[in-house]
CSV table of N, CA, C and O in Angstrom, one decimal:
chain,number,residue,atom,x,y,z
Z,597,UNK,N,-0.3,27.4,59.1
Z,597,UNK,CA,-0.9,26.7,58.0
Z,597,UNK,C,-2.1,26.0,58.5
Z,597,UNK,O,-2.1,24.8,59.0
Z,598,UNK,N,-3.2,26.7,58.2
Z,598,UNK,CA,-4.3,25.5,58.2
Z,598,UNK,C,-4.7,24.5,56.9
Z,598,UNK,O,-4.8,24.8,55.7
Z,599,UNK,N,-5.0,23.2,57.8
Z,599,UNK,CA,-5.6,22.5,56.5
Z,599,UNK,C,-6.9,21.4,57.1
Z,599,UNK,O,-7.1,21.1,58.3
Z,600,UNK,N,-7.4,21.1,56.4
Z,600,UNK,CA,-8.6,20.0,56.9
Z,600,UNK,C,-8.3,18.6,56.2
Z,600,UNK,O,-7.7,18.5,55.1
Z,601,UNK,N,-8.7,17.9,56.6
Z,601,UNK,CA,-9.1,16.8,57.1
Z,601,UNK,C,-10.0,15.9,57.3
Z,601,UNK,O,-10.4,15.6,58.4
Z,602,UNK,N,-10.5,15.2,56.2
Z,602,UNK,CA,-12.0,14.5,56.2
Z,602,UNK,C,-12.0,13.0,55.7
Z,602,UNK,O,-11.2,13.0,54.8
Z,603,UNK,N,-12.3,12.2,55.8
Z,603,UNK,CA,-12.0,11.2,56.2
Z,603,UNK,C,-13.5,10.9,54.7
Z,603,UNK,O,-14.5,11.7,54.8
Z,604,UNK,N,-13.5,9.9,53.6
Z,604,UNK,CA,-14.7,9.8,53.1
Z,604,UNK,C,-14.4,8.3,52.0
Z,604,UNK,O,-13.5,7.5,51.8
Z,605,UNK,N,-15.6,8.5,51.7
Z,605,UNK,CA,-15.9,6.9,51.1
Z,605,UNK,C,-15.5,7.0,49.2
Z,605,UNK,O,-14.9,6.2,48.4
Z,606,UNK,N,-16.1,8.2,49.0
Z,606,UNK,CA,-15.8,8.7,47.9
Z,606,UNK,C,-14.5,9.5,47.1
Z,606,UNK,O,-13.8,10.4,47.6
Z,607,UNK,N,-14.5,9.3,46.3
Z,607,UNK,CA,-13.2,10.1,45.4
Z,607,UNK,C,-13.8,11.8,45.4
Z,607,UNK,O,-15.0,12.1,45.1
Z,608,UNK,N,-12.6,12.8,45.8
Z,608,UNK,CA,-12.8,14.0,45.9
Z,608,UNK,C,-12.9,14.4,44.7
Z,608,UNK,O,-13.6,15.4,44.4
Z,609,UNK,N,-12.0,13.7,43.3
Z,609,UNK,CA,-12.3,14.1,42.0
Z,609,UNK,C,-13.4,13.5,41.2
Z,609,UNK,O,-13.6,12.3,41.4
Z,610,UNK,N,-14.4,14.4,40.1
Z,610,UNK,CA,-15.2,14.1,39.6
Z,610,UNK,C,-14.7,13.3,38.4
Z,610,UNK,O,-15.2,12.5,37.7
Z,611,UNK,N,-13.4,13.8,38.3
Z,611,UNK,CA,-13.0,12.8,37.0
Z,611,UNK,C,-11.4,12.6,37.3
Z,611,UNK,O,-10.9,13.5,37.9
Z,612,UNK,N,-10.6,11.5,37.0
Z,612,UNK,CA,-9.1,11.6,37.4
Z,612,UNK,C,-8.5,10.7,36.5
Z,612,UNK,O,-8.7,9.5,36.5
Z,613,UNK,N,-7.7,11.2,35.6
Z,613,UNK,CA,-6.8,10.7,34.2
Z,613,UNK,C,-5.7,10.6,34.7
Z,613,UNK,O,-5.2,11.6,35.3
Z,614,UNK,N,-5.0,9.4,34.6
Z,614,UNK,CA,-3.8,9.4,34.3
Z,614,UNK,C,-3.0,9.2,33.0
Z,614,UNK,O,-3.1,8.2,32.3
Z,615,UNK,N,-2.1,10.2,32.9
Z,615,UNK,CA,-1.2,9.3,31.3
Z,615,UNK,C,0.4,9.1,31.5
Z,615,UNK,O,0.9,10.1,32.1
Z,616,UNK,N,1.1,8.2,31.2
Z,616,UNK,CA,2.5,8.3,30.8
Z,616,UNK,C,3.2,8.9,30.1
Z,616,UNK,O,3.3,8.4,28.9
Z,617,UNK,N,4.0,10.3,30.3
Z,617,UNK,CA,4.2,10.8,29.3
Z,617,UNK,C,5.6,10.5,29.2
Z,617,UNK,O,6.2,10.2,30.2
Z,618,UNK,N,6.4,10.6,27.8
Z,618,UNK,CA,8.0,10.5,27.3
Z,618,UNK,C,8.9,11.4,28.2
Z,618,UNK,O,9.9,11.0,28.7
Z,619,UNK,N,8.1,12.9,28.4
Z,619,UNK,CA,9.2,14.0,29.1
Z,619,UNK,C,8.6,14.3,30.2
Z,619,UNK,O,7.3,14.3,30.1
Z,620,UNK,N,9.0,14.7,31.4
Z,620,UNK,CA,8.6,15.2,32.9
Z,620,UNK,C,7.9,17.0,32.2
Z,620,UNK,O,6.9,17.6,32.5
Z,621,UNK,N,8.8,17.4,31.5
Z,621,UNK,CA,8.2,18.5,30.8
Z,621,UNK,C,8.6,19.1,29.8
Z,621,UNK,O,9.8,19.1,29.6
Z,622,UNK,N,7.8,19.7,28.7
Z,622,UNK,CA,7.4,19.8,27.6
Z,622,UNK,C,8.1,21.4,27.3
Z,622,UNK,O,7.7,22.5,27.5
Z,623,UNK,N,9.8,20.8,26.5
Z,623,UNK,CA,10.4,21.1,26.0
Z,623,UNK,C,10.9,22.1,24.9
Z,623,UNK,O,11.7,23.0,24.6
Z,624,UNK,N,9.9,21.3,24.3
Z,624,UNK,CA,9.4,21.7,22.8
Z,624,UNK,C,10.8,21.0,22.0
Z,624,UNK,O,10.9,21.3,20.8
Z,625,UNK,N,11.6,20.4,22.3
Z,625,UNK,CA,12.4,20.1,21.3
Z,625,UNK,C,12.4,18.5,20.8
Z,625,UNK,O,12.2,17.5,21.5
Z,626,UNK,N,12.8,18.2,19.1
Z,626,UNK,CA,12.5,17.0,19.0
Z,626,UNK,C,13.3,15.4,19.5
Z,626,UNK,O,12.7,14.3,19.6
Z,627,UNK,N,14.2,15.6,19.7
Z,627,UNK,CA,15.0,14.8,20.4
Z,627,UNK,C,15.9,15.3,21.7
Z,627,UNK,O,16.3,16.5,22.0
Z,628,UNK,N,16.1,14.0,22.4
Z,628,UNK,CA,16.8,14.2,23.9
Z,628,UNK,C,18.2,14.8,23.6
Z,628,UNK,O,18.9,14.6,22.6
Z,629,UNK,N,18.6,15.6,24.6
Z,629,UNK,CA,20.0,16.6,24.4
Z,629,UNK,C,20.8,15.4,24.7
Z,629,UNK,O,20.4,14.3,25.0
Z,630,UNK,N,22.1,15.9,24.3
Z,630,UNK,CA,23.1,15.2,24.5
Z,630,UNK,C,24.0,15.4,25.8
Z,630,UNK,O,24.5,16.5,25.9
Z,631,UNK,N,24.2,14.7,26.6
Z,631,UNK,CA,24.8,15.3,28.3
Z,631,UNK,C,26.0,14.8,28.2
Z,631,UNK,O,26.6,14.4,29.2
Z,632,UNK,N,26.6,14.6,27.2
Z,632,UNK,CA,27.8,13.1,27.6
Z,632,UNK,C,29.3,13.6,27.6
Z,632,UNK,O,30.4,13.2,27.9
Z,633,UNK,N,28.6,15.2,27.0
Z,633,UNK,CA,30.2,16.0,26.9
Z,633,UNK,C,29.5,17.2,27.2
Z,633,UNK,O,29.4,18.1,26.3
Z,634,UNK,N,29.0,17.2,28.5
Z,634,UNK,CA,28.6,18.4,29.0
Z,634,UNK,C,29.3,19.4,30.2
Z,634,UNK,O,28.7,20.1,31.1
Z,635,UNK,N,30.6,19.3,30.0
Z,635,UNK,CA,31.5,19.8,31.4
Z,635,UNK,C,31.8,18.8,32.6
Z,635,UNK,O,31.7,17.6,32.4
Z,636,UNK,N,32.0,19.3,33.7
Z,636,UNK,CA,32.2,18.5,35.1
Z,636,UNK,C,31.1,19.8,35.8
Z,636,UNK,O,30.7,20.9,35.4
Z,637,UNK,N,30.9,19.1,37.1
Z,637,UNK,CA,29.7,19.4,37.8
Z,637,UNK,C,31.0,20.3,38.8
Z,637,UNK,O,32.0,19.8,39.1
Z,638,UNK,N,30.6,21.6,39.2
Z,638,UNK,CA,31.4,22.5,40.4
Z,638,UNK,C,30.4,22.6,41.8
Z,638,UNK,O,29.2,22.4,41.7
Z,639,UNK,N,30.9,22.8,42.7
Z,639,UNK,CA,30.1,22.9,43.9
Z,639,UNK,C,30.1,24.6,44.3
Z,639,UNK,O,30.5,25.5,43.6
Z,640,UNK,N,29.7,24.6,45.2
Z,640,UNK,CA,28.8,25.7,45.0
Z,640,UNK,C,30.4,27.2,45.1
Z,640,UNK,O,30.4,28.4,44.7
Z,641,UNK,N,31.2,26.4,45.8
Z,641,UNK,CA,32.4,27.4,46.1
Z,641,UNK,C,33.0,27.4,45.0
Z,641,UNK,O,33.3,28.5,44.4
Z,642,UNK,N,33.2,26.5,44.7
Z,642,UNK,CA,34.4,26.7,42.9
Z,642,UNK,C,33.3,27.0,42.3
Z,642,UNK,O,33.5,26.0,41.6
Z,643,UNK,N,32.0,27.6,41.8
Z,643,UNK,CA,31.6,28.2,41.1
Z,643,UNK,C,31.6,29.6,41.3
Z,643,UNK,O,31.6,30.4,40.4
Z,644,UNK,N,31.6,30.0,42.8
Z,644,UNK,CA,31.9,31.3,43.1
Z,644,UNK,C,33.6,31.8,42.8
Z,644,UNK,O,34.1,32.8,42.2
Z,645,UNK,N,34.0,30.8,43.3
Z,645,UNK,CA,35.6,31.0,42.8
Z,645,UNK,C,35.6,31.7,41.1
Z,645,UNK,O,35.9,32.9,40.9
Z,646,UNK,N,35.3,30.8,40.2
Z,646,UNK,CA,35.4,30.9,39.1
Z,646,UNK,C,34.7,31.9,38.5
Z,646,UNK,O,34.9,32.1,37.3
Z,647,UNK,N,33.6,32.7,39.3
Z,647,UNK,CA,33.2,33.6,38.6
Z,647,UNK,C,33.8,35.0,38.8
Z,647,UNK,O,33.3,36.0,38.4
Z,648,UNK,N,35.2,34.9,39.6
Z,648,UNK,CA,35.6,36.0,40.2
Z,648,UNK,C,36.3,36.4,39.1
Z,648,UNK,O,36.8,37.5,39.2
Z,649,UNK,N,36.6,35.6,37.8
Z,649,UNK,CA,37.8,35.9,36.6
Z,649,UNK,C,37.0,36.4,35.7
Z,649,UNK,O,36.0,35.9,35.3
Z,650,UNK,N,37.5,37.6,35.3
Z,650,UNK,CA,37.2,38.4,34.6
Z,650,UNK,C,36.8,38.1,33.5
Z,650,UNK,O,35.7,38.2,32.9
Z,651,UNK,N,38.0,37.4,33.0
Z,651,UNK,CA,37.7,36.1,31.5
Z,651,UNK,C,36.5,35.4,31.2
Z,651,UNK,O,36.2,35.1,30.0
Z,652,UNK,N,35.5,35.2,32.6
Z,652,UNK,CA,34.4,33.8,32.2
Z,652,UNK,C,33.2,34.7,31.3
Z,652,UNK,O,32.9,35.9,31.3
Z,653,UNK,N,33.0,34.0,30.9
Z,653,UNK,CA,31.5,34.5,30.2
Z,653,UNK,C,30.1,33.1,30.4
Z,653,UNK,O,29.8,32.0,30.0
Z,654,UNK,N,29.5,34.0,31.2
Z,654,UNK,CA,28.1,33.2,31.7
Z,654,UNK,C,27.1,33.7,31.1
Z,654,UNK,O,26.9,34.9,31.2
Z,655,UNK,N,26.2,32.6,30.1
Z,655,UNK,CA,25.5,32.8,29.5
Z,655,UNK,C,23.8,32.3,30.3
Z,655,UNK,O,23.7,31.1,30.7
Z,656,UNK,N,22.9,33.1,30.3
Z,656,UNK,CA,21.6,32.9,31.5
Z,656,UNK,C,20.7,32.2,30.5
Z,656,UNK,O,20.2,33.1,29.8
Z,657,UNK,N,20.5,31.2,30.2
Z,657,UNK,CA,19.9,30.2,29.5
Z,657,UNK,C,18.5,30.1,29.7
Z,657,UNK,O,17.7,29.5,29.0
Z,658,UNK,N,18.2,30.9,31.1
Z,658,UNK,CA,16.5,31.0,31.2
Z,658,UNK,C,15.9,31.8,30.2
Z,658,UNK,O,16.5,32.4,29.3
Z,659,UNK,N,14.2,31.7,30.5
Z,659,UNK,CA,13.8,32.5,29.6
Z,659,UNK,C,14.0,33.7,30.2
Z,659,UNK,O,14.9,33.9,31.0
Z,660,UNK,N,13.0,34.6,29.7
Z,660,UNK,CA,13.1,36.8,30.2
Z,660,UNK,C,12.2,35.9,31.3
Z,660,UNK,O,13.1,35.2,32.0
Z,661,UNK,N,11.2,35.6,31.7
Z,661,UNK,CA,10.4,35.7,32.8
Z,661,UNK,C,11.4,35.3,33.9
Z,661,UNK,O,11.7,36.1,34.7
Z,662,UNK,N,12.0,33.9,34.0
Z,662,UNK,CA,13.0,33.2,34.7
Z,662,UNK,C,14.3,34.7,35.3
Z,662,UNK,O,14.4,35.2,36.5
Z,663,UNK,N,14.9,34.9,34.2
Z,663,UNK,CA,16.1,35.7,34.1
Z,663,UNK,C,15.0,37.6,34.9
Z,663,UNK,O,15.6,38.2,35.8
Z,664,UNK,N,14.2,37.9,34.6
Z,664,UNK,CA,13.7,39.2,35.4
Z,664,UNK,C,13.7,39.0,36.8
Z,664,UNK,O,13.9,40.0,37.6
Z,665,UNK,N,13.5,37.6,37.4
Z,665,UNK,CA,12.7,37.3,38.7
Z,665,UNK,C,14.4,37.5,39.1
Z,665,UNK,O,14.5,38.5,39.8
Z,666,UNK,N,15.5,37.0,38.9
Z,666,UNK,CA,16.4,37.5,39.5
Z,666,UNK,C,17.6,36.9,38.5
Z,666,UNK,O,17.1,36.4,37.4
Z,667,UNK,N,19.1,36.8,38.5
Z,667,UNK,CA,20.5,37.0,37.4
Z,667,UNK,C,21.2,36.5,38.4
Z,667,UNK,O,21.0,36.6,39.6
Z,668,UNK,N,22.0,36.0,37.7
Z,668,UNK,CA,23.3,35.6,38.1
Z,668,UNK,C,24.5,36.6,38.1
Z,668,UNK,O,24.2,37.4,37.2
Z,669,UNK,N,25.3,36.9,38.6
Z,669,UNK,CA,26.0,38.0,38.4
Z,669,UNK,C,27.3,38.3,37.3
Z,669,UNK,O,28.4,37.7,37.2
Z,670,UNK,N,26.8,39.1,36.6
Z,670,UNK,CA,27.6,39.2,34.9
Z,670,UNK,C,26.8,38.2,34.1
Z,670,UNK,O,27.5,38.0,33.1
Z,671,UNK,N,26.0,37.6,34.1
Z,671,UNK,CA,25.5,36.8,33.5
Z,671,UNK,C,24.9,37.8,32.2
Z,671,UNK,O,24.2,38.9,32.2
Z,672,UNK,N,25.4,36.8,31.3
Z,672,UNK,CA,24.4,37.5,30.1
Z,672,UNK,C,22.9,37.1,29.6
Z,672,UNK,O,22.9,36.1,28.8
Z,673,UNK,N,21.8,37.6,29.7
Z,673,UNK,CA,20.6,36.5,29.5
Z,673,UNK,C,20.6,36.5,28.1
Z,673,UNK,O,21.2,37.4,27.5
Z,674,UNK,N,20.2,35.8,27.7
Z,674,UNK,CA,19.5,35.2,25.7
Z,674,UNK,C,18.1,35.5,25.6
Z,674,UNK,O,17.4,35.2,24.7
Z,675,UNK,N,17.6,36.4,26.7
Z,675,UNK,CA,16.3,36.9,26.1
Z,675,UNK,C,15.3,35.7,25.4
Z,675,UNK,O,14.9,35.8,24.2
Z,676,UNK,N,15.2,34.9,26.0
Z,676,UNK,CA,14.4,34.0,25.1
Z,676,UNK,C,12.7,33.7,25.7
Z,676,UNK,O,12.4,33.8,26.9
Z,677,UNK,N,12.0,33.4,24.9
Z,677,UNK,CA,10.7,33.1,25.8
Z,677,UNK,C,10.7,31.7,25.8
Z,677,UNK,O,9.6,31.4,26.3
Z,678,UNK,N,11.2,30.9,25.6
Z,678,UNK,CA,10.4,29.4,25.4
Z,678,UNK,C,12.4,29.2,25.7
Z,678,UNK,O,13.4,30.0,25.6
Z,679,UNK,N,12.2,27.6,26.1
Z,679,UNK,CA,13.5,26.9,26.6
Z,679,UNK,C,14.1,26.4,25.1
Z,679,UNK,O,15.2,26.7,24.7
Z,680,UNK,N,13.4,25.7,24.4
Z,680,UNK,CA,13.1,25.5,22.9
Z,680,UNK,C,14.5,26.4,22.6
Z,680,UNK,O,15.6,26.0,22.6
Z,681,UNK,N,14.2,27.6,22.3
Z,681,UNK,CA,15.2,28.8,21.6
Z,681,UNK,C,16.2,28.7,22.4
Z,681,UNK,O,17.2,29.1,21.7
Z,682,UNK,N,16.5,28.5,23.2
Z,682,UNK,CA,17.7,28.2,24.3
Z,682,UNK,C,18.7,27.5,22.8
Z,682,UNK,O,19.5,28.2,22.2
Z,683,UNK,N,18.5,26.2,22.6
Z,683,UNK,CA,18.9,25.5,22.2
Z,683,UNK,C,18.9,25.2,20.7
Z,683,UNK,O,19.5,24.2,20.3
């Protein structure tokens, strides 16, 4: 990895905004989800555990771009483009 190094008096940007925004990223939906009855959290072994039952149905909540780059296994994707339609 090369990188440089320059040491200066001036600002490297010609212009630099900052704003506060409500969401880290842009959703598209109008209010905050609800987490408070959202399952228990598994680690990484009881999720492999649990996907060995035939019974589970795993739904891939990414979009198509997310879900092409690579799947979960048996996972079903929702084909969605935007996180928005997820939900």
């Amino acid at each position: 990895l090369n990188f440089a190094v320059e040491d200066s008096t001036r600002s490297p940007y010609l212009s630099l905004l900052i704003r506060k925004k409500d969401k880290a990223l842009a959703d598209g939906l109008d209010h905050s989800l609800d987490w408070s009855n959202c399952g228990e959290a598994i680690d990484a072994e009881a999720w492999h555990n649990s996907t060995a039952n035939s019974d589970l149905i795993v739904l891939d909540c990414r979009n198509t771009y997310e879900s092409n780059l690579g799947s979960f296994y048996n996972a079903i994707p929702l084909a969605t483009e935007t996180f928005r339609e997820s939900w």
